[in-house]
Short mmCIF file of C-alpha atoms in Angstrom, two decimals:
data_model
loop_
_atom_site.label_atom_id
_atom_site.label_comp_id
_atom_site.label_asym_id
_atom_site.label_seq_id
_atom_site.Cartn_x
_atom_site.Cartn_y
_atom_site.Cartn_z
CA UNK A 1 135.52 117.45 97.34
CA UNK A 2 134.87 120.94 95.18
CA UNK A 3 130.95 120.96 94.65
CA UNK A 4 130.14 117.70 96.73
CA UNK A 5 127.54 117.46 99.15
CA UNK A 6 130.59 116.54 101.53
CA UNK A 7 131.54 120.16 101.76
CA UNK A 8 128.58 120.83 104.24
CA UNK A 9 130.18 118.28 106.79
CA UNK A 10 131.60 119.72 109.90
CA UNK A 11 135.06 117.93 109.50
CA UNK A 12 137.82 119.35 111.66
CA UNK A 13 140.49 121.10 109.59
CA UNK A 14 143.47 119.38 111.07
CA UNK A 15 141.55 115.96 110.05
CA UNK A 16 142.98 114.01 107.14
CA UNK A 17 141.50 111.40 104.82
CA UNK A 18 142.31 107.64 105.29
CA UNK A 19 144.15 106.32 101.78
CA UNK A 20 144.10 103.38 99.71
CA UNK A 21 147.30 101.91 98.34
CA UNK A 22 145.62 99.20 95.97
CA UNK A 23 146.63 96.66 98.81
CA UNK A 24 145.40 98.21 102.10
CA UNK A 25 144.31 101.16 104.05
CA UNK A 26 147.00 104.02 104.31
CA UNK A 27 146.25 105.47 107.87
CA UNK A 28 146.94 108.99 108.66
CA UNK A 29 148.13 110.10 112.51
CA UNK A 30 144.60 111.98 112.13
CA UNK A 31 142.25 110.02 110.38
CA UNK A 32 138.80 111.47 109.60
CA UNK A 33 136.07 108.91 110.90
CA UNK A 34 132.29 109.62 110.16
CA UNK A 35 130.08 108.04 112.65
CA UNK A 36 126.47 107.84 112.79
CA UNK A 37 125.22 108.30 116.61
CA UNK A 38 122.25 106.01 115.95
CA UNK A 39 118.37 105.87 116.91
CA UNK A 40 116.96 105.46 120.34
CA UNK A 41 119.43 104.79 122.79
CA UNK A 42 122.60 105.07 120.06
CA UNK A 43 123.50 108.43 121.10
CA UNK A 44 124.26 107.66 124.66
CA UNK A 45 126.06 104.43 123.98
CA UNK A 46 127.89 106.33 120.89
CA UNK A 47 129.01 108.93 123.60
CA UNK A 48 130.30 106.04 125.80
CA UNK A 49 132.40 104.38 122.83
CA UNK A 50 133.71 107.66 121.56
CA UNK A 51 134.75 108.33 125.57
CA UNK A 52 136.66 105.11 125.40
CA UNK A 53 138.07 105.25 121.67
CA UNK A 54 139.73 108.83 122.22
CA UNK A 55 141.33 107.93 125.59
CA UNK A 56 142.85 104.41 124.23
CA UNK A 57 144.31 106.19 121.20
CA UNK A 58 145.64 109.37 123.18
CA UNK A 59 147.31 106.84 125.83
CA UNK A 60 148.45 104.32 123.44
CA UNK A 61 150.35 107.03 121.16
CA UNK A 62 151.51 109.13 123.80
CA UNK A 63 148.69 112.42 122.19
CA UNK A 64 150.60 111.40 118.46
CA UNK A 65 147.60 110.27 116.91
CA UNK A 66 143.88 111.57 117.22
CA UNK A 67 140.74 110.73 115.47
CA UNK A 68 138.66 113.56 113.49
CA UNK A 69 135.11 112.48 114.25
CA UNK A 70 132.67 113.89 111.63
CA UNK A 71 128.77 113.43 112.46
CA UNK A 72 126.64 111.94 109.79
CA UNK A 73 123.00 111.46 109.72
CA UNK A 74 120.37 108.58 109.14
CA UNK A 75 117.51 106.64 110.48
CA UNK A 76 114.75 108.59 112.75
CA UNK A 77 117.12 112.15 112.83
CA UNK A 78 117.68 112.08 109.43
CA UNK A 79 113.94 111.44 108.51
CA UNK A 80 112.61 114.34 111.13
CA UNK A 81 114.86 116.85 109.54
CA UNK A 82 114.99 116.13 106.03
CA UNK A 83 112.38 113.59 105.22
CA UNK A 84 114.57 110.73 104.43
CA UNK A 85 115.92 107.82 106.28
CA UNK A 86 119.27 107.69 104.49
CA UNK A 87 120.54 110.86 103.33
CA UNK A 88 123.02 110.73 99.92
CA UNK A 89 125.62 112.38 101.38
CA UNK A 90 125.81 109.78 104.30
CA UNK A 91 126.66 107.32 101.84
CA UNK A 92 128.76 109.68 99.91
CA UNK A 93 130.84 110.45 103.01
CA UNK A 94 131.19 106.57 103.93
CA UNK A 95 132.25 105.91 100.72
CA UNK A 96 134.86 108.99 100.52
CA UNK A 97 136.20 108.39 104.01
CA UNK A 98 136.36 104.44 103.70
CA UNK A 99 136.06 103.78 107.26
CA UNK A 100 132.67 104.67 109.87
CA UNK A 101 131.41 103.47 112.93
CA UNK A 102 127.50 103.37 113.91
CA UNK A 103 125.04 102.97 116.76
CA UNK A 104 122.02 101.00 116.17
CA UNK A 105 119.29 102.20 113.50
CA UNK A 106 115.82 101.91 114.06
CA UNK A 107 114.24 100.43 110.39
CA UNK A 108 111.35 102.30 109.38
CA UNK A 109 107.62 100.21 109.98
CA UNK A 110 105.13 99.43 106.98
CA UNK A 111 107.27 101.59 104.37
CA UNK A 112 110.65 103.36 103.64
CA UNK A 113 113.62 101.53 103.36
CA UNK A 114 113.35 97.61 104.13
CA UNK A 115 116.52 98.20 106.49
CA UNK A 116 119.21 100.68 106.72
CA UNK A 117 121.72 98.22 107.70
CA UNK A 118 121.06 96.49 104.46
CA UNK A 119 120.82 99.74 102.32
CA UNK A 120 124.29 100.40 103.61
CA UNK A 121 125.68 97.24 102.92
CA UNK A 122 124.30 96.98 99.49
CA UNK A 123 125.33 100.94 98.41
CA UNK A 124 128.87 100.73 99.88
CA UNK A 125 129.43 96.76 98.77
CA UNK A 126 130.18 95.64 102.21
CA UNK A 127 130.19 92.16 101.46
CA UNK A 128 130.90 90.63 104.43
CA UNK A 129 129.60 91.07 108.16
CA UNK A 130 132.26 90.05 110.38
CA UNK A 131 131.53 88.93 113.88
CA UNK A 132 134.06 88.00 116.27
CA UNK A 133 132.80 86.14 119.28
CA UNK A 134 134.66 85.35 122.40
CA UNK A 135 134.14 85.69 126.34
CA UNK A 136 135.20 88.63 128.70
CA UNK A 137 135.96 86.50 131.89
CA UNK A 138 133.21 87.28 134.35
CA UNK A 139 130.18 88.21 132.09
CA UNK A 140 127.13 86.10 132.65
CA UNK A 141 126.83 82.99 130.62
CA UNK A 142 124.44 80.35 129.85
CA UNK A 143 126.95 77.75 129.07
CA UNK A 144 129.62 75.80 131.01
CA UNK A 145 132.56 76.61 129.20
CA UNK A 146 131.82 79.77 127.58
CA UNK A 147 135.83 80.33 127.36
CA UNK A 148 135.93 77.81 125.16
CA UNK A 149 134.31 80.07 122.23
CA UNK A 150 136.82 82.17 120.53
CA UNK A 151 135.47 82.03 116.81
CA UNK A 152 134.96 85.06 113.85
CA UNK A 153 132.28 84.36 111.67
CA UNK A 154 132.74 85.72 108.08
CA UNK A 155 128.59 86.01 106.45
CA UNK A 156 128.17 86.89 103.07
CA UNK A 157 126.26 90.11 103.32
CA UNK A 158 124.69 91.02 99.57
CA UNK A 159 123.07 87.52 98.77
CA UNK A 160 120.83 84.99 99.64
CA UNK A 161 117.79 86.17 101.97
CA UNK A 162 119.70 89.63 102.10
CA UNK A 163 118.99 90.15 98.90
CA UNK A 164 115.21 90.77 99.47
CA UNK A 165 113.93 89.06 96.60
CA UNK A 166 110.43 87.96 97.63
CA UNK A 167 106.66 88.18 96.69
CA UNK A 168 103.83 88.21 99.17
CA UNK A 169 101.23 84.91 98.62
CA UNK A 170 98.50 85.64 96.80
CA UNK A 171 99.96 88.80 94.88
CA UNK A 172 100.12 89.16 91.10
CA UNK A 173 103.65 88.67 91.00
CA UNK A 174 103.81 85.48 93.39
CA UNK A 175 100.84 84.27 91.26
CA UNK A 176 103.07 85.01 87.92
CA UNK A 177 106.45 83.49 89.29
CA UNK A 178 104.39 80.38 90.74
CA UNK A 179 102.38 79.74 87.12
CA UNK A 180 106.00 80.03 85.29
CA UNK A 181 107.60 77.48 87.54
CA UNK A 182 104.84 75.30 87.46
CA UNK A 183 104.18 75.35 83.65
CA UNK A 184 107.33 76.10 82.29
CA UNK A 185 109.91 73.95 84.50
CA UNK A 186 107.65 71.50 85.75
CA UNK A 187 107.54 72.03 89.84
CA UNK A 188 104.42 72.28 91.60
CA UNK A 189 103.90 75.39 94.26
CA UNK A 190 100.83 75.39 96.32
CA UNK A 191 98.59 78.32 95.22
CA UNK A 192 98.51 81.49 97.82
CA UNK A 193 102.53 80.72 98.58
CA UNK A 194 104.74 83.59 99.30
CA UNK A 195 107.76 83.33 96.99
CA UNK A 196 111.47 84.29 97.57
CA UNK A 197 114.57 83.75 95.24
CA UNK A 198 117.79 82.93 97.18
CA UNK A 199 120.55 83.64 94.88
CA UNK A 200 124.19 82.76 95.58
CA UNK A 201 126.78 83.56 92.97
CA UNK A 202 130.48 82.30 92.41
CA UNK A 203 131.72 85.41 92.61
CA UNK A 204 130.01 86.28 96.09
CA UNK A 205 131.07 83.09 97.40
CA UNK A 206 134.65 83.07 96.37
CA UNK A 207 135.22 86.60 97.75
CA UNK A 208 133.76 86.05 100.72
CA UNK A 209 136.25 82.61 101.32
CA UNK A 210 138.85 84.42 100.28
CA UNK A 211 138.64 87.11 102.91
CA UNK A 212 138.01 84.57 105.67
CA UNK A 213 141.06 82.66 105.30
CA UNK A 214 143.10 86.14 104.18
CA UNK A 215 141.98 87.33 108.00
CA UNK A 216 142.82 83.67 109.19
CA UNK A 217 146.59 83.97 108.10
CA UNK A 218 146.98 87.59 109.30
CA UNK A 219 145.71 86.63 112.39
CA UNK A 220 147.35 83.33 113.36
CA UNK A 221 144.15 81.50 113.03
CA UNK A 222 144.42 78.02 112.53
CA UNK A 223 141.14 76.85 110.43
CA UNK A 224 138.54 78.28 108.42
CA UNK A 225 134.84 75.66 108.42
CA UNK A 226 132.65 76.65 105.64
CA UNK A 227 129.42 76.49 106.88
CA UNK A 228 126.63 75.53 104.23
CA UNK A 229 123.37 73.67 103.96
CA UNK A 230 124.04 71.97 100.74
CA UNK A 231 122.72 68.44 101.09
CA UNK A 232 119.39 69.73 100.60
CA UNK A 233 120.05 73.22 98.78
CA UNK A 234 122.83 71.61 96.23
CA UNK A 235 122.39 74.17 93.87
CA UNK A 236 122.70 77.57 96.07
CA UNK A 237 124.64 76.42 99.26
CA UNK A 238 126.02 73.35 98.26
CA UNK A 239 127.74 75.68 95.17
CA UNK A 240 128.90 77.89 97.92
CA UNK A 241 130.97 75.22 99.63
CA UNK A 242 132.49 74.45 96.29
CA UNK A 243 133.57 77.49 94.87
CA UNK A 244 134.75 78.54 98.46
CA UNK A 245 136.84 75.90 97.92
CA UNK A 246 138.08 76.29 94.84
CA UNK A 247 138.55 79.92 95.49
CA UNK A 248 140.78 79.00 98.34
CA UNK A 249 142.32 76.50 96.45
CA UNK A 250 143.58 78.77 93.53
CA UNK A 251 144.62 81.36 96.09
CA UNK A 252 146.13 79.73 99.23
CA UNK A 253 146.83 76.27 98.10
CA UNK A 254 150.54 76.77 99.32
CA UNK A 255 149.57 77.73 102.95
CA UNK A 256 146.50 75.77 103.26
CA UNK A 257 145.36 72.03 103.17
CA UNK A 258 141.84 70.75 103.40
CA UNK A 259 140.61 68.79 106.06
CA UNK A 260 140.14 65.85 104.05
CA UNK A 261 143.45 65.42 102.72
CA UNK A 262 144.96 66.32 106.49
CA UNK A 263 143.23 63.07 107.55
CA UNK A 264 143.61 61.47 104.50
CA UNK A 265 146.71 62.06 102.25
CA UNK A 266 148.82 63.69 105.15
CA UNK A 267 147.73 60.95 107.89
CA UNK A 268 146.38 63.25 110.40
CA UNK A 269 149.58 65.40 110.35
CA UNK A 270 149.69 69.40 109.08
CA UNK A 271 152.61 69.31 106.07
CA UNK A 272 155.28 71.99 106.43
CA UNK A 273 154.05 75.18 105.45
CA UNK A 274 150.39 74.31 105.52
CA UNK A 275 149.30 77.05 108.34
CA UNK A 276 145.59 76.97 107.76
CA UNK A 277 143.03 73.87 107.44
CA UNK A 278 139.67 74.28 105.49
CA UNK A 279 136.72 72.30 106.45
CA UNK A 280 133.29 72.52 106.03
CA UNK A 281 129.92 71.38 108.42
CA UNK A 282 126.36 71.24 107.39
CA UNK A 283 124.62 74.19 109.00
CA UNK A 284 122.55 71.86 111.23
CA UNK A 285 125.44 70.15 112.50
CA UNK A 286 127.40 73.27 113.16
CA UNK A 287 124.82 74.71 115.16
CA UNK A 288 125.57 71.60 117.64
CA UNK A 289 129.20 71.77 117.38
CA UNK A 290 129.10 75.30 118.33
CA UNK A 291 127.76 74.02 121.65
CA UNK A 292 129.69 70.76 121.92
CA UNK A 293 133.05 71.41 121.00
CA UNK A 294 133.35 75.03 120.11
CA UNK A 295 137.15 75.37 120.49
CA UNK A 296 137.51 73.04 117.19
CA UNK A 297 136.23 76.04 115.21
CA UNK A 298 138.12 79.43 114.84
CA UNK A 299 136.86 81.04 111.39
CA UNK A 300 133.53 80.45 110.17
CA UNK A 301 132.71 81.22 106.54
CA UNK A 302 129.01 81.36 105.89
CA UNK A 303 126.28 82.40 103.60
CA UNK A 304 124.04 84.88 105.02
CA UNK A 305 120.94 83.19 106.63
CA UNK A 306 123.40 80.56 108.68
CA UNK A 307 125.76 83.61 109.42
CA UNK A 308 123.16 85.31 111.04
CA UNK A 309 121.68 82.66 113.25
CA UNK A 310 124.87 81.58 114.31
CA UNK A 311 126.16 85.17 115.25
CA UNK A 312 123.37 85.43 117.60
CA UNK A 313 123.65 81.59 118.68
CA UNK A 314 127.33 81.71 119.68
CA UNK A 315 127.19 85.34 120.83
CA UNK A 316 124.29 84.08 123.80
CA UNK A 317 127.06 81.76 124.87
CA UNK A 318 129.85 84.54 126.01
CA UNK A 319 126.88 86.94 127.27
CA UNK A 320 124.57 88.07 124.25
CA UNK A 321 124.59 90.81 121.91
CA UNK A 322 125.27 93.59 124.64
CA UNK A 323 128.91 92.40 124.30
CA UNK A 324 128.75 91.30 120.92
CA UNK A 325 130.90 93.74 118.19
CA UNK A 326 130.36 93.45 114.47
CA UNK A 327 131.44 94.87 111.28
CA UNK A 328 130.28 94.96 107.57
CA UNK A 329 133.25 95.19 105.43
CA UNK A 330 134.18 95.40 101.76
CA UNK A 331 137.89 95.65 99.70
CA UNK A 332 138.26 99.76 100.62
CA UNK A 333 135.23 100.21 102.98
CA UNK A 334 134.31 99.26 106.41
CA UNK A 335 131.42 100.05 108.57
CA UNK A 336 131.67 99.13 112.35
CA UNK A 337 128.84 98.79 114.34
CA UNK A 338 126.52 97.99 117.31
CA UNK A 339 124.83 94.28 116.95
CA UNK A 340 121.77 95.06 119.23
CA UNK A 341 118.76 96.86 118.39
CA UNK A 342 117.72 100.79 118.90
CA UNK A 343 115.94 99.95 122.11
CA UNK A 344 113.73 103.04 122.42
CA UNK A 345 112.18 102.37 125.86
CA UNK A 346 115.66 103.24 127.47
CA UNK A 347 116.37 106.10 125.17
CA UNK A 348 117.64 109.22 127.55
CA UNK A 349 117.93 107.02 130.65
CA UNK A 350 122.28 106.60 130.71
CA UNK A 351 121.56 103.04 131.51
CA UNK A 352 122.52 100.71 128.57
CA UNK A 353 125.05 98.49 127.86
CA UNK A 354 127.42 100.57 125.64
CA UNK A 355 129.70 97.19 125.44
CA UNK A 356 128.79 95.87 121.66
CA UNK A 357 129.72 99.30 120.30
CA UNK A 358 132.71 99.71 122.23
CA UNK A 359 134.15 96.26 121.12
CA UNK A 360 133.32 97.11 117.68
CA UNK A 361 135.45 100.19 118.27
CA UNK A 362 138.21 98.09 119.07
CA UNK A 363 138.01 96.37 115.96
CA UNK A 364 137.86 99.62 114.32
CA UNK A 365 140.99 100.43 115.45
CA UNK A 366 142.41 96.99 114.70
CA UNK A 367 141.39 97.37 111.22
CA UNK A 368 143.29 100.89 111.37
CA UNK A 369 146.37 99.36 112.32
CA UNK A 370 146.22 100.57 115.37
CA UNK A 371 146.49 97.37 117.50
CA UNK A 372 148.38 99.17 120.72
CA UNK A 373 145.22 101.05 121.11
CA UNK A 374 142.67 98.36 120.64
CA UNK A 375 144.60 95.87 122.77
CA UNK A 376 143.74 99.21 125.37
CA UNK A 377 140.19 99.07 124.92
CA UNK A 378 139.81 95.24 125.19
CA UNK A 379 141.98 95.30 128.55
CA UNK A 380 139.65 98.23 129.99
CA UNK A 381 136.45 95.84 129.13
CA UNK A 382 138.23 93.16 130.93
CA UNK A 383 139.17 95.06 133.99
CA UNK A 384 135.71 96.64 134.28
CA UNK A 385 133.93 93.13 134.01
CA UNK A 386 136.77 91.95 136.56
CA UNK A 387 135.61 94.70 139.00
CA UNK A 388 132.19 93.98 138.35
CA UNK A 389 131.51 97.76 137.53
CA UNK A 390 128.65 96.73 134.83
CA UNK A 391 125.11 98.20 133.61
CA UNK A 392 122.20 96.85 134.59
CA UNK A 393 121.68 93.97 132.22
CA UNK A 394 125.22 92.27 133.33
CA UNK A 395 124.93 93.60 137.26
CA UNK A 396 121.63 91.51 137.68
CA UNK A 397 123.09 88.44 136.90
CA UNK A 398 126.66 88.94 138.72
CA UNK A 399 126.49 88.21 142.59
CA UNK A 400 128.39 91.16 144.41
CA UNK A 401 128.31 93.89 141.23
CA UNK A 402 128.25 97.30 141.49
CA UNK A 403 125.52 99.16 139.09
CA UNK A 404 126.99 101.30 136.77
CA UNK A 405 125.36 103.88 134.24
CA UNK A 406 126.16 103.95 130.41
CA UNK A 407 128.46 106.58 131.00
CA UNK A 408 129.81 104.90 134.14
CA UNK A 409 130.85 102.00 132.36
CA UNK A 410 132.64 103.37 129.93
CA UNK A 411 134.70 105.73 132.65
CA UNK A 412 135.23 102.27 134.44
CA UNK A 413 136.81 101.02 131.02
CA UNK A 414 138.91 104.12 130.56
CA UNK A 415 140.25 103.50 133.89
CA UNK A 416 140.97 100.09 133.65
CA UNK A 417 143.24 100.83 130.46
#
């Protein structure tokens, strides 16, 4: 790292960099993991999360393992100190150390970066937004059977609407594009229309599908469902479906079977060796089925926009964003994050629910290959909720619950490990 901006970071001397052997992470017992505390309530939910993760790692390993945390700046703190929302060394550090975790960041209004999260995804090629959705028993839910929801969403992170290619209606750029489409391609668009481009590539579709199926195989998931709106958007989302099927056939044909073949060629019986069923659903139908028959779905593979909607819709069934973890993952790099906003009006009150970031920390521990520590986090969360020791957002919906602070919830989680 000689001469690098990374030399300015306060990295513990005992920490070691996570390696990469070409096929997976090589994680030492004392990995360096950068964190961004976040804006608004971010610092307090980060402190609660760090308390839980450190306790789980220590207990699971008997003190043999320990994370060397190093702080990075982004968002309002970085802008106030440096005049930039996303310093170059923050991106460089995540790229160098490979795994990081962050609290919620406030996106600047009226200028600056379109979205800090989107910028990090693009700069680090974190092409898969991974959102596990499962119910923690006792968490209030608006549906009758939240326990039927146990699904992991793989949402494409770099294309579709996430590409951010659009022009304001009436602008010279929009008018130029409108006239080109009308005059050269013969498609009529009303004047003063806002215009956007929706790119979906074979490369992006294929690598997401491969990642989703690889996850299903590694975690004993029995199906992967490709979600799309290909009945209308035939050459973008329809192509996403076709390219996903093609990539899965080429790479996993020996261990997967399509739903069509399962029901037709194989008479409904899964052939020997076929461990994962590949199927697809139209997006609007998938929304309905996620409410009516959620237990039939295990892993969803989606373009950007559908995955965005489905992630929050499914999270609502198990208690909302306060208990919804997530990550942004590429081939070598991963950034784990809270899936909700920074809630600045509650900043400094030690009040908000840190569950989303804590559960994202659980995901991170599994990603590091430390499932024993991750299991302790999951057990602690379940125990705290079962004991009805919860923050205000859950306490007001649970009869007989004990109200605890953000930091108090972390202590309850640790106590129930």
